[in-house]
Amino acid sequence: MANLKITSKTNTGTDAKAIDLNEALFGIKPNQAVLHQVVVAQMAAARQGTHSTKSRSEVRGGGAKPWRQKGTGRARHGSIRSPIWRGGGVAHGPQPRDYSQKTPKKMIRLALYSALSDRQQEDSLTVISDFKIDKPNTKKAAEILTALDFRPAKDRWPSILLVLTREEETEFLSFRNITQVQCLVVDELNSYDILANDHIVFSNAALEVTQTRFLPKTKKSVEAKKASKAETKVEAKTEKKAPVKKAAAKKAPAKKAEVETSETTEKAGDE
C-alpha cells in the first residue's frame, strides 16, 4: 500500500522532517456505522450497572391488609407497600445488570482505523519529534502546546489527546496536569478517546509503535507467525535432554556371602 506523508514538529513548533503514515491505518474511508457501534459498546461497558430498586415484595412491611375489602367507602387495597402508595415498592424499577456488549476484534480495529483516518483527513493529527523535557515540568509542556498553535476557538480551548509510550514517563507527568490534555499510552489507544478529543498528538516513538502494533494482519503475516511458532516448538523439543538412567547398585558381595554359606553347609553335611 502507498504511504501518506506528514511533517513532524519540534517542541518550538517548527517543521522537523517528513514521516510516512501507513495508508491502512490513516488513509481509509471512515466507516461511520462501525464507529458508532464500537463507541456505543465501549460506553456501555463503562457502566457499572449497580442500580437497584425494591419491588413491593422486597420493601419491609405491608403484610396485613390495611382495611377490609367492603363497607368502608375507600378504595380496596391489599398492602400499604403497593407501588401506588407512598413508601411502597417500585414497579418495573432498574435492577443490577451487565451492560457490556460483545464486539468482534476486527470491528474494533476497523473503528480504530476509521477514527485515525478521520483525524488525519481533518488535519487534526500532529507528530512531535522530540519534547526535550528533562524532568516533569508542566509550564514547559504548556509552552510546547502554545508553540504548536493550539489556541482557543469559539470561546473554548481545543481538547488534545496525547499518545505516548510507556518509556516517556517524564512527558506523561508534565502534560497530565493540563486540563484540556488527555494522556494515553499506545496500547490503550481506542476509537472513543480519539473521537472525544479535537486533536490527536503523537510522539515520534508512539507513532512508530502504533504503526507496527495495529498494522492490519495479512495472510502472509499470519502464516509467517505460525511458521515461527512451529520452529520454536521444534527447537524446544530438541533442547530437551534424554532422561539419564540411574546406575544399578552392585550386589556382588551379597552373592559371594550366599555362596560361602552354602559351601559351609555342604561341608557340615559331609562330615
CSV table of C-alpha atoms in Angstrom, one decimal:
chain,number,residue,atom,x,y,z
A,1,MET,CA,0.0,0.0,0.0
A,2,ALA,CA,1.1,3.6,-0.6
A,3,ASN,CA,2.1,5.7,2.3
A,4,LEU,CA,0.9,9.1,3.3
A,5,LYS,CA,3.3,11.8,4.4
A,6,ILE,CA,3.1,14.1,7.5
A,7,THR,CA,5.6,16.6,8.7
A,8,SER,CA,6.6,16.2,12.3
A,9,LYS,CA,7.1,19.3,14.5
A,10,THR,CA,9.7,20.2,17.1
A,11,ASN,CA,9.0,21.5,20.6
A,12,THR,CA,9.1,25.0,19.3
A,13,GLY,CA,6.6,24.4,16.5
A,14,THR,CA,8.9,24.4,13.5
A,15,ASP,CA,9.0,21.7,10.9
A,16,ALA,CA,11.3,18.8,11.6
A,17,LYS,CA,11.1,16.0,8.9
A,18,ALA,CA,8.6,14.1,6.8
A,19,ILE,CA,7.2,10.9,8.2
A,20,ASP,CA,5.4,8.1,6.4
A,21,LEU,CA,1.9,7.1,7.5
A,22,ASN,CA,0.6,3.7,6.6
A,23,GLU,CA,-2.5,4.2,4.4
A,24,ALA,CA,-4.2,1.1,6.0
A,25,LEU,CA,-4.2,3.0,9.4
A,26,PHE,CA,-4.5,6.6,8.4
A,27,GLY,CA,-5.9,6.6,4.8
A,28,ILE,CA,-9.1,4.6,4.7
A,29,LYS,CA,-12.6,5.9,4.3
A,30,PRO,CA,-14.1,6.2,7.8
A,31,ASN,CA,-16.9,3.6,8.4
A,32,GLN,CA,-19.4,5.6,10.5
A,33,ALA,CA,-21.7,2.7,11.2
A,34,VAL,CA,-18.9,0.6,12.7
A,35,LEU,CA,-17.6,3.6,14.6
A,36,HIS,CA,-21.0,4.2,16.1
A,37,GLN,CA,-21.4,0.6,17.2
A,38,VAL,CA,-18.0,0.3,18.7
A,39,VAL,CA,-18.3,3.6,20.6
A,40,VAL,CA,-21.7,2.7,22.0
A,41,ALA,CA,-20.3,-0.7,23.1
A,42,GLN,CA,-17.4,1.0,24.8
A,43,MET,CA,-19.6,3.5,26.6
A,44,ALA,CA,-21.9,0.6,27.7
A,45,ALA,CA,-19.0,-1.4,29.1
A,46,ALA,CA,-18.0,1.6,31.2
A,47,ARG,CA,-21.4,1.5,33.0
A,48,GLN,CA,-21.3,-0.1,36.5
A,49,GLY,CA,-24.8,-1.5,36.3
A,50,THR,CA,-25.2,-1.4,40.1
A,51,HIS,CA,-28.5,0.4,40.2
A,52,SER,CA,-31.2,-1.4,42.2
A,53,THR,CA,-34.7,-0.7,43.5
A,54,LYS,CA,-37.0,-2.7,45.7
A,55,SER,CA,-40.3,-4.2,44.5
A,56,ARG,CA,-43.4,-4.5,46.7
A,57,SER,CA,-42.2,-7.9,47.8
A,58,GLU,CA,-38.8,-6.6,49.0
A,59,VAL,CA,-40.0,-3.5,50.9
A,60,ARG,CA,-40.4,-4.0,54.6
A,61,GLY,CA,-43.9,-4.1,56.0
A,62,GLY,CA,-47.3,-4.3,54.3
A,63,GLY,CA,-48.1,-7.8,55.3
A,64,ALA,CA,-51.6,-7.1,56.6
A,65,LYS,CA,-54.5,-5.8,54.6
A,66,PRO,CA,-54.9,-2.1,55.6
A,67,TRP,CA,-58.7,-2.3,55.9
A,68,ARG,CA,-61.5,-4.7,55.0
A,69,GLN,CA,-62.5,-5.1,51.4
A,70,LYS,CA,-66.0,-3.7,51.6
A,71,GLY,CA,-68.0,-1.3,53.6
A,72,THR,CA,-65.5,1.5,54.4
A,73,GLY,CA,-66.2,3.6,51.3
A,74,ARG,CA,-62.5,3.7,50.5
A,75,ALA,CA,-60.7,2.1,47.5
A,76,ARG,CA,-59.8,-1.5,48.0
A,77,HIS,CA,-56.1,-2.3,49.0
A,78,GLY,CA,-54.3,-5.4,50.0
A,79,SER,CA,-50.9,-3.9,51.1
A,80,ILE,CA,-49.6,-0.5,52.1
A,81,ARG,CA,-46.4,-1.3,50.1
A,82,SER,CA,-48.2,-1.3,46.8
A,83,PRO,CA,-46.4,0.8,44.1
A,84,ILE,CA,-49.2,3.4,44.2
A,85,TRP,CA,-48.6,4.0,47.9
A,86,ARG,CA,-46.1,6.5,49.4
A,87,GLY,CA,-43.2,4.4,50.7
A,88,GLY,CA,-44.3,1.4,48.6
A,89,GLY,CA,-42.2,-0.7,46.2
A,90,VAL,CA,-41.1,0.4,42.7
A,91,ALA,CA,-42.9,-1.1,39.7
A,92,HIS,CA,-40.5,-2.3,36.9
A,93,GLY,CA,-37.6,-0.5,38.5
A,94,PRO,CA,-33.9,-0.9,37.5
A,95,GLN,CA,-32.1,-4.0,38.7
A,96,PRO,CA,-28.4,-4.8,38.7
A,97,ARG,CA,-27.3,-5.9,35.3
A,98,ASP,CA,-24.3,-6.2,33.0
A,99,TYR,CA,-24.3,-3.7,30.1
A,100,SER,CA,-21.2,-4.9,28.3
A,101,GLN,CA,-21.6,-5.9,24.6
A,102,LYS,CA,-19.6,-8.4,22.7
A,103,THR,CA,-17.8,-6.7,19.8
A,104,PRO,CA,-15.7,-8.6,17.2
A,105,LYS,CA,-12.0,-7.8,17.2
A,106,LYS,CA,-12.0,-7.0,13.5
A,107,MET,CA,-14.8,-4.4,14.1
A,108,ILE,CA,-12.8,-2.8,16.9
A,109,ARG,CA,-9.7,-2.5,14.7
A,110,LEU,CA,-11.8,-1.1,11.8
A,111,ALA,CA,-13.3,1.5,14.1
A,112,LEU,CA,-9.8,2.5,15.3
A,113,TYR,CA,-8.5,2.8,11.7
A,114,SER,CA,-11.6,4.9,10.8
A,115,ALA,CA,-11.0,7.3,13.8
A,116,LEU,CA,-7.3,7.7,13.0
A,117,SER,CA,-8.1,8.3,9.3
A,118,ASP,CA,-10.8,10.8,10.2
A,119,ARG,CA,-8.4,12.9,12.3
A,120,GLN,CA,-5.7,12.7,9.6
A,121,GLN,CA,-8.2,13.9,6.9
A,122,GLU,CA,-9.3,16.8,9.1
A,123,ASP,CA,-5.6,17.9,9.6
A,124,SER,CA,-6.1,17.2,13.4
A,125,LEU,CA,-3.1,14.9,13.6
A,126,THR,CA,0.3,16.2,14.9
A,127,VAL,CA,3.6,14.3,15.4
A,128,ILE,CA,6.3,15.8,17.7
A,129,SER,CA,9.8,14.7,17.1
A,130,ASP,CA,11.2,15.5,20.5
A,131,PHE,CA,9.7,17.2,23.5
A,132,LYS,CA,13.1,17.9,25.1
A,133,ILE,CA,11.8,17.7,28.7
A,134,ASP,CA,14.4,16.5,31.1
A,135,LYS,CA,12.2,16.5,34.2
A,136,PRO,CA,8.5,16.8,34.9
A,137,ASN,CA,7.6,20.5,34.1
A,138,THR,CA,4.0,21.5,33.4
A,139,LYS,CA,5.0,25.1,32.5
A,140,LYS,CA,7.3,23.8,29.7
A,141,ALA,CA,4.6,21.5,28.5
A,142,ALA,CA,2.1,24.4,28.2
A,143,GLU,CA,4.7,26.4,26.3
A,144,ILE,CA,5.0,23.5,23.8
A,145,LEU,CA,1.2,23.5,23.2
A,146,THR,CA,1.3,27.2,22.7
A,147,ALA,CA,4.2,26.8,20.2
A,148,LEU,CA,2.1,24.2,18.3
A,149,ASP,CA,-0.7,26.9,17.9
A,150,PHE,CA,-3.3,25.1,20.0
A,151,ARG,CA,-5.4,28.2,20.7
A,152,PRO,CA,-9.0,28.6,21.9
A,153,ALA,CA,-11.7,28.5,19.2
A,154,LYS,CA,-15.3,29.6,19.8
A,155,ASP,CA,-14.5,30.5,23.4
A,156,ARG,CA,-13.2,27.0,24.1
A,157,TRP,CA,-9.8,25.5,24.3
A,158,PRO,CA,-9.4,22.5,22.0
A,159,SER,CA,-9.2,19.2,23.7
A,160,ILE,CA,-6.0,17.2,22.9
A,161,LEU,CA,-5.3,13.5,23.1
A,162,LEU,CA,-1.5,13.0,23.7
A,163,VAL,CA,-0.3,9.5,22.8
A,164,LEU,CA,3.0,8.4,24.4
A,165,THR,CA,4.9,5.2,25.0
A,166,ARG,CA,5.4,3.8,28.5
A,167,GLU,CA,9.1,4.9,28.5
A,168,GLU,CA,8.1,8.5,28.1
A,169,GLU,CA,7.1,8.9,31.7
A,170,THR,CA,8.6,12.5,32.1
A,171,GLU,CA,6.4,13.8,29.3
A,172,PHE,CA,3.4,12.0,30.8
A,173,LEU,CA,3.9,13.7,34.2
A,174,SER,CA,4.4,17.1,32.5
A,175,PHE,CA,1.2,17.1,30.4
A,176,ARG,CA,-1.2,15.3,32.7
A,177,ASN,CA,-1.9,18.4,34.8
A,178,ILE,CA,-3.1,20.4,31.8
A,179,THR,CA,-6.9,20.5,31.8
A,180,GLN,CA,-7.5,20.2,28.0
A,181,VAL,CA,-4.9,17.4,27.6
A,182,GLN,CA,-5.7,13.7,28.0
A,183,CYS,CA,-2.6,11.5,28.1
A,184,LEU,CA,-2.8,7.9,26.8
A,185,VAL,CA,-0.4,5.1,26.3
A,186,VAL,CA,-0.1,3.4,22.9
A,187,ASP,CA,-1.6,0.1,24.0
A,188,GLU,CA,-4.6,1.9,25.4
A,189,LEU,CA,-5.4,3.7,22.2
A,190,ASN,CA,-9.1,3.4,21.3
A,191,SER,CA,-11.6,5.0,18.9
A,192,TYR,CA,-13.8,6.6,21.6
A,193,ASP,CA,-10.9,8.7,23.1
A,194,ILE,CA,-9.8,9.7,19.6
A,195,LEU,CA,-13.3,11.0,18.7
A,196,ALA,CA,-13.8,12.6,22.1
A,197,ASN,CA,-10.9,15.0,21.5
A,198,ASP,CA,-10.4,17.7,18.9
A,199,HIS,CA,-6.7,16.9,18.1
A,200,ILE,CA,-4.5,13.9,18.5
A,201,VAL,CA,-0.8,14.4,19.1
A,202,PHE,CA,1.7,11.5,18.8
A,203,SER,CA,5.3,11.4,20.0
A,204,ASN,CA,7.6,10.1,17.3
A,205,ALA,CA,8.2,6.9,19.2
A,206,ALA,CA,4.5,6.4,19.9
A,207,LEU,CA,3.7,6.7,16.2
A,208,GLU,CA,6.2,4.1,15.3
A,209,VAL,CA,4.8,1.7,17.9
A,210,THR,CA,1.3,2.4,16.7
A,211,GLN,CA,2.1,1.6,13.1
A,212,THR,CA,3.7,-1.7,14.0
A,213,ARG,CA,1.3,-2.8,16.7
A,214,PHE,CA,-2.0,-2.0,15.0
A,215,LEU,CA,-1.0,-2.9,11.5
A,216,PRO,CA,-3.7,-5.0,9.7
A,217,LYS,CA,-3.0,-8.7,9.6
A,218,THR,CA,-2.4,-10.3,6.2
A,219,LYS,CA,-2.3,-13.9,5.2
A,220,LYS,CA,1.4,-13.8,4.8
A,221,SER,CA,2.0,-12.3,8.2
A,222,VAL,CA,-0.3,-14.9,9.8
A,223,GLU,CA,1.5,-17.8,8.0
A,224,ALA,CA,4.9,-16.4,9.0
A,225,LYS,CA,3.8,-16.2,12.6
A,226,LYS,CA,2.6,-19.8,12.6
A,227,ALA,CA,5.8,-20.9,11.0
A,228,SER,CA,7.9,-19.2,13.6
A,229,LYS,CA,5.8,-20.8,16.4
A,230,ALA,CA,6.3,-24.2,14.8
A,231,GLU,CA,10.1,-23.6,14.6
A,232,THR,CA,10.2,-22.6,18.3
A,233,LYS,CA,8.3,-25.8,19.3
A,234,VAL,CA,10.7,-28.0,17.3
A,235,GLU,CA,13.7,-26.2,18.9
A,236,ALA,CA,12.3,-26.7,22.4
A,237,LYS,CA,11.8,-30.4,21.8
A,238,THR,CA,15.3,-30.9,20.5
A,239,GLU,CA,16.7,-29.0,23.5
A,240,LYS,CA,15.1,-31.4,25.9
A,241,LYS,CA,17.7,-33.9,27.2
A,242,ALA,CA,17.1,-37.6,27.3
A,243,PRO,CA,16.5,-38.9,30.8
A,244,VAL,CA,19.6,-40.2,32.4
A,245,LYS,CA,19.3,-43.8,33.6
A,246,LYS,CA,20.5,-44.5,37.2
A,247,ALA,CA,23.3,-47.0,37.6
A,248,ALA,CA,22.2,-50.3,39.2
A,249,ALA,CA,23.6,-50.9,42.6
A,250,LYS,CA,26.3,-53.6,42.9
A,251,LYS,CA,25.0,-56.8,44.6
A,252,ALA,CA,28.1,-58.9,44.1
A,253,PRO,CA,29.3,-59.1,47.7
A,254,ALA,CA,25.9,-60.4,48.8
A,255,LYS,CA,26.1,-63.2,46.3
A,256,LYS,CA,29.6,-64.2,47.5
A,257,ALA,CA,28.3,-64.3,51.0
A,258,GLU,CA,25.5,-66.6,49.9
A,259,VAL,CA,28.0,-68.9,48.1
A,260,GLU,CA,30.2,-69.1,51.2
A,261,THR,CA,27.3,-70.1,53.5
A,262,SER,CA,26.1,-72.7,51.1
A,263,GLU,CA,29.7,-74.2,50.9
A,264,THR,CA,29.9,-74.4,54.7
A,265,THR,CA,26.6,-76.1,55.0
A,266,GLU,CA,27.7,-78.7,52.4
A,267,LYS,CA,30.9,-79.4,54.3
A,268,ALA,CA,29.0,-79.8,57.5
A,269,GLY,CA,26.7,-82.3,55.9
A,270,ASP,CA,29.6,-84.4,54.6
A,271,GLU,CA,31.1,-84.6,58.0
